Amino acid sequence: MEKEFIYKSRSFSSCIQAAYKLLCENTRNILRCTWLPVLLLGILSGIFVTINMRDPRIEALVEAHTGWFLAFFAISIPAILVCAFWALARMMSMLNGQRRRWNVMRLLGIFALEVIIVAVVGALICGGVWLLARHLGADIPTTLTDNWVVVLAALLVVFLLSLPLNYVFMRYLIDEDANLLSFKAYRTGLRYLGFIFITYFITGIITGIITLIISIPLIILVTAHTYSIVGYLNGDPLGMPAHFIALHAATYAVTLILLWYVSMFVLLVTLFMYGSIEKQREERRNTRLTDNDTDTDNSENSAL
């Protein structure tokens, strides 16, 4: 992709429109590059989620073929991660022109950092709740219920502080010289926090509606199965048809595949948001240099 198209000052609505236009104009290329890993990702995830459902027929299959199920569990999770990185690397290769191996290594670095951040933040939040419960002399559920405003405010702060990471991650995927652990890049993201927030807020509304529409068949299946299991536990016969297991796995796979391409729209929005921020920073630097040159010229003229 031409860098001039990425690095352009845009509003949040223009970033969304540019992402939609790029996605529509390159649908065939995106499908050709990503269909295989995304298909495998959907199939593996559909089977994995389905066999973890609470269902007497699934439980009977697990008991009858325990070895096969254990082998599938051991292979499926790493395979799902491999397919996800494979698909993302192919997509990023289209966007930044880098080799897939280069993109895989960068994606692995981002993934490792995300795991560390989630672990540290989760430990801090859990530790804070435990200390608060100990200070109040109550159990943790009661503490969370009585202080839900404090907990909600803390989660909101964590969410807002995490938004600049999207700029840092995209910069790391586009710029070869970018440092993933650069606090300066994070500080730049903080400076444009309002722009990032409104961009993701509008994008979240759009993708949320699309996600809800795509997920309707799966929601219907899960709801029907839940009511069927509740009735079965109360002594009623299992009302789901014999082919429900295969139907659920296939529906989940198709839904996940479609949602993956919805997430690619969010990725493109992030790309143009990053390019807009970089262009605005460049324009600000140029304006500052121009002002400094003007001041220098005025000082020289005054001295003469």
mmCIF file of C-alpha atoms in Angstrom:
data_model
loop_
_atom_site.group_PDB
_atom_site.id
_atom_site.type_symbol
_atom_site.label_atom_id
_atom_site.label_comp_id
_atom_site.label_asym_id
_atom_site.label_seq_id
_atom_site.Cartn_x
_atom_site.Cartn_y
_atom_site.Cartn_z
ATOM 1 C CA MET A 1 0.000 0.000 0.000
ATOM 2 C CA GLU A 2 1.235 3.487 -0.856
ATOM 3 C CA LYS A 3 2.366 5.379 2.226
ATOM 4 C CA GLU A 4 0.907 8.611 0.873
ATOM 5 C CA PHE A 5 -2.513 7.028 1.187
ATOM 6 C CA ILE A 6 -1.921 6.059 4.823
ATOM 7 C CA TYR A 7 -0.206 9.221 6.049
ATOM 8 C CA LYS A 8 -2.972 11.727 5.500
ATOM 9 C CA SER A 9 -4.652 14.010 8.007
ATOM 10 C CA ARG A 10 -8.186 12.706 8.477
ATOM 11 C CA SER A 11 -11.069 13.165 10.863
ATOM 12 C CA PHE A 12 -12.460 10.153 12.710
ATOM 13 C CA SER A 13 -15.273 9.834 10.165
ATOM 14 C CA SER A 14 -12.801 10.016 7.288
ATOM 15 C CA CYS A 15 -10.732 7.215 8.882
ATOM 16 C CA ILE A 16 -13.822 5.010 9.020
ATOM 17 C CA GLN A 17 -14.812 5.878 5.447
ATOM 18 C CA ALA A 18 -11.295 5.216 4.157
ATOM 19 C CA ALA A 19 -11.223 1.831 5.915
ATOM 20 C CA TYR A 20 -14.595 0.881 4.430
ATOM 21 C CA LYS A 21 -13.505 1.980 0.956
ATOM 22 C CA LEU A 22 -10.234 0.063 1.166
ATOM 23 C CA LEU A 23 -12.018 -3.053 2.423
ATOM 24 C CA CYS A 24 -14.578 -2.949 -0.384
ATOM 25 C CA GLU A 25 -12.026 -2.276 -3.128
ATOM 26 C CA ASN A 26 -9.700 -5.072 -1.983
ATOM 27 C CA THR A 27 -12.198 -7.709 -0.841
ATOM 28 C CA ARG A 28 -11.048 -10.214 -3.437
ATOM 29 C CA ASN A 29 -7.350 -9.762 -2.586
ATOM 30 C CA ILE A 30 -8.026 -10.010 1.148
ATOM 31 C CA LEU A 31 -10.045 -13.197 0.710
ATOM 32 C CA ARG A 32 -7.423 -14.726 -1.562
ATOM 33 C CA CYS A 33 -4.635 -14.077 0.959
ATOM 34 C CA THR A 34 -6.466 -15.006 4.162
ATOM 35 C CA TRP A 35 -9.185 -17.537 3.324
ATOM 36 C CA LEU A 36 -7.190 -20.652 4.243
ATOM 37 C CA PRO A 37 -5.987 -19.655 7.752
ATOM 38 C CA VAL A 38 -9.346 -18.040 8.535
ATOM 39 C CA LEU A 39 -11.201 -21.171 7.398
ATOM 40 C CA LEU A 40 -9.009 -23.403 9.562
ATOM 41 C CA LEU A 41 -9.400 -20.968 12.456
ATOM 42 C CA GLY A 42 -13.196 -21.117 12.167
ATOM 43 C CA ILE A 43 -13.363 -24.919 11.900
ATOM 44 C CA LEU A 44 -10.995 -25.573 14.802
ATOM 45 C CA SER A 45 -12.698 -22.981 17.016
ATOM 46 C CA GLY A 46 -16.154 -24.323 16.151
ATOM 47 C CA ILE A 47 -15.206 -27.870 17.112
ATOM 48 C CA PHE A 48 -13.341 -26.746 20.239
ATOM 49 C CA VAL A 49 -16.236 -24.668 21.582
ATOM 50 C CA THR A 50 -18.845 -27.286 20.684
ATOM 51 C CA ILE A 51 -17.182 -30.192 22.470
ATOM 52 C CA ASN A 52 -16.869 -28.019 25.577
ATOM 53 C CA MET A 53 -20.612 -27.495 25.760
ATOM 54 C CA ARG A 54 -22.581 -29.182 28.507
ATOM 55 C CA ASP A 55 -24.551 -31.838 26.663
ATOM 56 C CA PRO A 56 -25.141 -35.517 27.571
ATOM 57 C CA ARG A 57 -24.372 -36.647 24.035
ATOM 58 C CA ILE A 58 -21.065 -34.778 23.996
ATOM 59 C CA GLU A 59 -20.205 -36.132 27.436
ATOM 60 C CA ALA A 60 -20.900 -39.665 26.169
ATOM 61 C CA LEU A 61 -18.609 -39.103 23.187
ATOM 62 C CA VAL A 62 -15.859 -37.793 25.451
ATOM 63 C CA GLU A 63 -16.102 -40.848 27.703
ATOM 64 C CA ALA A 64 -16.053 -43.211 24.723
ATOM 65 C CA HIS A 65 -13.107 -41.499 22.964
ATOM 66 C CA THR A 66 -11.183 -39.857 25.780
ATOM 67 C CA GLY A 67 -7.791 -40.273 24.117
ATOM 68 C CA TRP A 68 -8.884 -38.588 20.903
ATOM 69 C CA PHE A 69 -10.428 -35.697 22.786
ATOM 70 C CA LEU A 70 -7.322 -35.166 24.911
ATOM 71 C CA ALA A 71 -5.185 -35.187 21.775
ATOM 72 C CA PHE A 72 -7.485 -32.658 20.144
ATOM 73 C CA PHE A 73 -7.316 -30.394 23.207
ATOM 74 C CA ALA A 74 -3.523 -30.552 23.173
ATOM 75 C CA ILE A 75 -3.346 -29.653 19.477
ATOM 76 C CA SER A 76 -6.307 -27.307 18.980
ATOM 77 C CA ILE A 77 -5.260 -24.344 21.135
ATOM 78 C CA PRO A 78 -1.754 -23.975 19.593
ATOM 79 C CA ALA A 79 -3.277 -24.596 16.144
ATOM 80 C CA ILE A 80 -5.882 -21.863 16.673
ATOM 81 C CA LEU A 81 -3.159 -19.411 17.695
ATOM 82 C CA VAL A 82 -1.039 -20.374 14.691
ATOM 83 C CA CYS A 83 -3.980 -19.813 12.328
ATOM 84 C CA ALA A 84 -4.731 -16.443 13.922
ATOM 85 C CA PHE A 85 -1.116 -15.249 13.559
ATOM 86 C CA TRP A 86 -0.967 -16.694 10.053
ATOM 87 C CA ALA A 87 -4.071 -14.772 8.949
ATOM 88 C CA LEU A 88 -2.980 -11.517 10.602
ATOM 89 C CA ALA A 89 0.519 -11.775 9.133
ATOM 90 C CA ARG A 90 -0.899 -12.214 5.648
ATOM 91 C CA MET A 91 -3.205 -9.251 6.139
ATOM 92 C CA MET A 92 -0.403 -7.039 7.445
ATOM 93 C CA SER A 93 1.842 -8.052 4.543
ATOM 94 C CA MET A 94 -0.733 -6.529 2.229
ATOM 95 C CA LEU A 95 -0.728 -3.315 4.254
ATOM 96 C CA ASN A 96 2.946 -2.732 5.064
ATOM 97 C CA GLY A 97 4.664 -4.648 2.257
ATOM 98 C CA GLN A 98 6.843 -6.597 4.700
ATOM 99 C CA ARG A 99 7.495 -10.329 4.600
ATOM 100 C CA ARG A 100 5.125 -12.563 6.511
ATOM 101 C CA ARG A 101 7.889 -13.799 8.796
ATOM 102 C CA TRP A 102 8.683 -10.195 9.765
ATOM 103 C CA ASN A 103 5.024 -9.571 10.551
ATOM 104 C CA VAL A 104 4.738 -12.794 12.548
ATOM 105 C CA MET A 105 7.658 -11.790 14.754
ATOM 106 C CA ARG A 106 6.143 -8.345 15.334
ATOM 107 C CA LEU A 107 2.740 -9.848 16.107
ATOM 108 C CA LEU A 108 4.334 -12.259 18.561
ATOM 109 C CA GLY A 109 5.998 -9.332 20.322
ATOM 110 C CA ILE A 110 2.664 -7.517 20.592
ATOM 111 C CA PHE A 111 0.948 -10.658 21.844
ATOM 112 C CA ALA A 112 3.608 -11.214 24.518
ATOM 113 C CA LEU A 113 3.334 -7.613 25.684
ATOM 114 C CA GLU A 114 -0.471 -7.847 25.823
ATOM 115 C CA VAL A 115 -0.257 -10.988 27.961
ATOM 116 C CA ILE A 116 2.140 -9.265 30.356
ATOM 117 C CA ILE A 117 -0.025 -6.137 30.574
ATOM 118 C CA VAL A 118 -3.207 -8.141 31.178
ATOM 119 C CA ALA A 119 -1.477 -10.221 33.855
ATOM 120 C CA VAL A 120 -0.049 -7.179 35.656
ATOM 121 C CA VAL A 121 -3.236 -5.100 35.454
ATOM 122 C CA GLY A 122 -5.364 -8.081 36.460
ATOM 123 C CA ALA A 123 -3.122 -8.760 39.444
ATOM 124 C CA LEU A 124 -3.286 -5.097 40.489
ATOM 125 C CA ILE A 125 -7.081 -4.987 40.229
ATOM 126 C CA CYS A 126 -7.541 -8.279 42.081
ATOM 127 C CA GLY A 127 -5.062 -7.181 44.724
ATOM 128 C CA GLY A 128 -6.827 -3.854 45.121
ATOM 129 C CA VAL A 129 -10.213 -5.531 45.517
ATOM 130 C CA TRP A 130 -8.763 -7.976 48.059
ATOM 131 C CA LEU A 131 -7.183 -5.148 50.082
ATOM 132 C CA LEU A 132 -10.429 -3.183 49.967
ATOM 133 C CA ALA A 133 -12.415 -6.209 51.111
ATOM 134 C CA ARG A 134 -9.946 -6.816 53.920
ATOM 135 C CA HIS A 135 -10.101 -3.163 54.975
ATOM 136 C CA LEU A 136 -13.904 -3.196 55.048
ATOM 137 C CA GLY A 137 -14.056 -6.584 56.730
ATOM 138 C CA ALA A 138 -16.374 -8.065 54.086
ATOM 139 C CA ASP A 139 -16.136 -10.819 51.522
ATOM 140 C CA ILE A 140 -15.189 -10.038 47.929
ATOM 141 C CA PRO A 141 -18.699 -10.373 46.354
ATOM 142 C CA THR A 142 -20.144 -7.991 48.971
ATOM 143 C CA THR A 143 -17.279 -5.551 48.448
ATOM 144 C CA LEU A 144 -17.811 -5.536 44.697
ATOM 145 C CA THR A 145 -21.561 -5.028 45.124
ATOM 146 C CA ASP A 146 -21.269 -2.214 47.665
ATOM 147 C CA ASN A 147 -18.438 -0.413 45.823
ATOM 148 C CA TRP A 148 -19.445 -1.011 42.214
ATOM 149 C CA VAL A 149 -18.977 2.676 41.360
ATOM 150 C CA VAL A 150 -15.325 2.550 42.449
ATOM 151 C CA VAL A 151 -14.750 -0.682 40.545
ATOM 152 C CA LEU A 152 -16.434 0.710 37.437
ATOM 153 C CA ALA A 153 -14.364 3.899 37.628
ATOM 154 C CA ALA A 154 -11.158 1.871 37.948
ATOM 155 C CA LEU A 155 -12.080 -0.245 34.923
ATOM 156 C CA LEU A 156 -12.904 2.887 32.941
ATOM 157 C CA VAL A 157 -9.497 4.378 33.761
ATOM 158 C CA VAL A 158 -7.786 1.159 32.701
ATOM 159 C CA PHE A 159 -9.776 1.151 29.450
ATOM 160 C CA LEU A 160 -8.853 4.753 28.622
ATOM 161 C CA LEU A 161 -5.185 4.182 29.438
ATOM 162 C CA SER A 162 -5.165 1.133 27.153
ATOM 163 C CA LEU A 163 -6.468 3.015 24.102
ATOM 164 C CA PRO A 164 -3.090 4.629 23.215
ATOM 165 C CA LEU A 165 -1.628 1.120 22.937
ATOM 166 C CA ASN A 166 -3.535 0.703 19.668
ATOM 167 C CA TYR A 167 -1.479 3.539 18.204
ATOM 168 C CA VAL A 168 1.734 2.045 19.637
ATOM 169 C CA PHE A 169 0.971 -1.410 18.223
ATOM 170 C CA MET A 170 0.048 -0.157 14.756
ATOM 171 C CA ARG A 171 3.164 2.009 14.663
ATOM 172 C CA TYR A 172 5.211 -1.061 15.551
ATOM 173 C CA LEU A 173 3.596 -2.999 12.676
ATOM 174 C CA ILE A 174 4.103 -0.264 10.074
ATOM 175 C CA ASP A 175 7.341 1.476 11.014
ATOM 176 C CA GLU A 176 10.448 -0.708 10.775
ATOM 177 C CA ASP A 177 12.344 1.498 13.222
ATOM 178 C CA ALA A 178 9.567 1.607 15.825
ATOM 179 C CA ASN A 179 10.204 0.345 19.335
ATOM 180 C CA LEU A 180 7.390 -1.574 20.990
ATOM 181 C CA LEU A 181 8.451 -0.426 24.461
ATOM 182 C CA SER A 182 8.793 3.247 23.526
ATOM 183 C CA PHE A 183 7.154 5.412 26.174
ATOM 184 C CA LYS A 184 7.383 8.352 23.774
ATOM 185 C CA ALA A 185 5.035 6.574 21.362
ATOM 186 C CA TYR A 186 2.621 5.830 24.201
ATOM 187 C CA ARG A 187 2.770 9.473 25.273
ATOM 188 C CA THR A 188 1.890 10.474 21.705
ATOM 189 C CA GLY A 189 -1.117 8.180 21.888
ATOM 190 C CA LEU A 190 -2.146 9.809 25.152
ATOM 191 C CA ARG A 191 -1.908 13.231 23.512
ATOM 192 C CA TYR A 192 -4.430 12.096 20.885
ATOM 193 C CA LEU A 193 -6.590 10.144 23.335
ATOM 194 C CA GLY A 194 -9.755 12.056 22.432
ATOM 195 C CA PHE A 195 -9.302 11.358 18.725
ATOM 196 C CA ILE A 196 -8.610 7.674 19.374
ATOM 197 C CA PHE A 197 -11.575 7.359 21.737
ATOM 198 C CA ILE A 198 -14.157 8.910 19.404
ATOM 199 C CA THR A 199 -12.828 6.895 16.456
ATOM 200 C CA TYR A 200 -13.189 3.606 18.310
ATOM 201 C CA PHE A 201 -16.499 4.664 19.856
ATOM 202 C CA ILE A 202 -18.133 5.209 16.449
ATOM 203 C CA THR A 203 -16.404 2.140 15.000
ATOM 204 C CA GLY A 204 -17.622 0.082 17.967
ATOM 205 C CA ILE A 205 -21.219 1.121 17.348
ATOM 206 C CA ILE A 206 -20.990 0.154 13.677
ATOM 207 C CA THR A 207 -19.230 -3.158 14.235
ATOM 208 C CA GLY A 208 -21.446 -3.918 17.242
ATOM 209 C CA ILE A 209 -24.574 -3.730 15.098
ATOM 210 C CA ILE A 210 -22.967 -5.849 12.376
ATOM 211 C CA THR A 211 -21.744 -8.378 14.963
ATOM 212 C CA LEU A 212 -25.213 -8.666 16.471
ATOM 213 C CA ILE A 213 -26.787 -9.322 13.068
ATOM 214 C CA ILE A 214 -24.148 -11.912 12.139
ATOM 215 C CA SER A 215 -24.461 -13.658 15.511
ATOM 216 C CA ILE A 216 -28.262 -14.017 15.475
ATOM 217 C CA PRO A 217 -28.263 -17.666 14.242
ATOM 218 C CA LEU A 218 -25.661 -18.653 16.844
ATOM 219 C CA ILE A 219 -27.542 -16.800 19.591
ATOM 220 C CA ILE A 220 -30.730 -18.667 18.692
ATOM 221 C CA LEU A 221 -28.947 -22.019 18.792
ATOM 222 C CA VAL A 222 -27.232 -21.312 22.118
ATOM 223 C CA THR A 223 -30.472 -20.051 23.689
ATOM 224 C CA ALA A 224 -32.427 -23.093 22.528
ATOM 225 C CA HIS A 225 -29.714 -25.425 23.788
ATOM 226 C CA THR A 226 -29.596 -23.661 27.171
ATOM 227 C CA TYR A 227 -33.332 -24.059 27.703
ATOM 228 C CA SER A 228 -33.104 -27.671 26.553
ATOM 229 C CA ILE A 229 -30.339 -28.464 29.061
ATOM 230 C CA VAL A 230 -32.225 -26.717 31.883
ATOM 231 C CA GLY A 231 -35.260 -28.846 31.104
ATOM 232 C CA TYR A 232 -33.123 -31.974 30.885
ATOM 233 C CA LEU A 233 -31.631 -31.315 34.321
ATOM 234 C CA ASN A 234 -35.171 -30.981 35.674
ATOM 235 C CA GLY A 235 -36.139 -34.388 34.303
ATOM 236 C CA ASP A 236 -37.516 -33.484 30.873
ATOM 237 C CA PRO A 237 -36.335 -35.291 27.729
ATOM 238 C CA LEU A 238 -33.574 -33.638 25.705
ATOM 239 C CA GLY A 239 -35.363 -31.648 23.051
ATOM 240 C CA MET A 240 -32.490 -30.872 20.691
ATOM 241 C CA PRO A 241 -32.227 -32.890 17.442
ATOM 242 C CA ALA A 242 -29.456 -35.413 16.882
ATOM 243 C CA HIS A 243 -27.644 -33.195 14.382
ATOM 244 C CA PHE A 244 -27.474 -30.259 16.801
ATOM 245 C CA ILE A 245 -23.788 -30.842 17.634
ATOM 246 C CA ALA A 246 -22.714 -30.632 13.990
ATOM 247 C CA LEU A 247 -25.075 -27.707 13.388
ATOM 248 C CA HIS A 248 -23.644 -25.769 16.337
ATOM 249 C CA ALA A 249 -20.038 -26.391 15.257
ATOM 250 C CA ALA A 250 -20.786 -25.282 11.682
ATOM 251 C CA THR A 251 -22.732 -22.204 12.791
ATOM 252 C CA TYR A 252 -20.006 -21.157 15.201
ATOM 253 C CA ALA A 253 -17.352 -21.639 12.501
ATOM 254 C CA VAL A 254 -19.225 -19.531 9.934
ATOM 255 C CA THR A 255 -19.977 -16.833 12.515
ATOM 256 C CA LEU A 256 -16.344 -16.642 13.616
ATOM 257 C CA ILE A 257 -15.116 -16.415 10.010
ATOM 258 C CA LEU A 258 -17.464 -13.521 9.283
ATOM 259 C CA LEU A 259 -16.533 -11.785 12.536
ATOM 260 C CA TRP A 260 -12.849 -12.127 11.694
ATOM 261 C CA TYR A 261 -13.381 -10.042 8.572
ATOM 262 C CA VAL A 262 -15.378 -7.541 10.624
ATOM 263 C CA SER A 263 -12.332 -7.258 12.889
ATOM 264 C CA MET A 264 -10.232 -6.554 9.781
ATOM 265 C CA PHE A 265 -12.355 -3.466 9.245
ATOM 266 C CA VAL A 266 -11.372 -2.335 12.756
ATOM 267 C CA LEU A 267 -7.732 -3.054 11.858
ATOM 268 C CA LEU A 268 -8.004 -0.813 8.806
ATOM 269 C CA VAL A 269 -9.622 1.937 10.865
ATOM 270 C CA THR A 270 -6.680 1.694 13.268
ATOM 271 C CA LEU A 271 -4.272 1.929 10.341
ATOM 272 C CA PHE A 272 -5.781 5.151 9.037
ATOM 273 C CA MET A 273 -6.084 6.541 12.558
ATOM 274 C CA TYR A 274 -2.364 5.931 13.033
ATOM 275 C CA GLY A 275 -1.576 7.555 9.670
ATOM 276 C CA SER A 276 -3.684 10.571 10.557
ATOM 277 C CA ILE A 277 -1.906 11.040 13.876
ATOM 278 C CA GLU A 278 1.504 10.767 12.202
ATOM 279 C CA LYS A 279 0.510 13.303 9.552
ATOM 280 C CA GLN A 280 -0.817 15.722 12.172
ATOM 281 C CA ARG A 281 2.442 15.411 14.110
ATOM 282 C CA GLU A 282 4.420 16.102 10.947
ATOM 283 C CA GLU A 283 2.299 19.162 10.136
ATOM 284 C CA ARG A 284 2.737 20.422 13.686
ATOM 285 C CA ARG A 285 6.528 20.034 13.463
ATOM 286 C CA ASN A 286 6.615 21.826 10.110
ATOM 287 C CA THR A 287 4.499 24.657 11.494
ATOM 288 C CA ARG A 288 6.785 24.966 14.487
ATOM 289 C CA LEU A 289 9.879 25.081 12.276
ATOM 290 C CA THR A 290 8.265 27.684 10.042
ATOM 291 C CA ASP A 291 7.404 29.838 13.044
ATOM 292 C CA ASN A 292 10.954 29.539 14.366
ATOM 293 C CA ASP A 293 12.400 30.567 10.989
ATOM 294 C CA THR A 294 10.047 33.531 10.846
ATOM 295 C CA ASP A 295 11.033 34.626 14.337
ATOM 296 C CA THR A 296 14.699 34.311 13.424
ATOM 297 C CA ASP A 297 14.269 36.417 10.301
ATOM 298 C CA ASN A 298 12.365 39.067 12.222
ATOM 299 C CA SER A 299 15.111 39.188 14.858
ATOM 300 C CA GLU A 300 17.804 39.603 12.205
ATOM 301 C CA ASN A 301 15.857 42.350 10.482
ATOM 302 C CA SER A 302 15.380 44.137 13.794
ATOM 303 C CA ALA A 303 19.090 43.945 14.516
ATOM 304 C CA LEU A 304 19.900 45.471 11.161
#
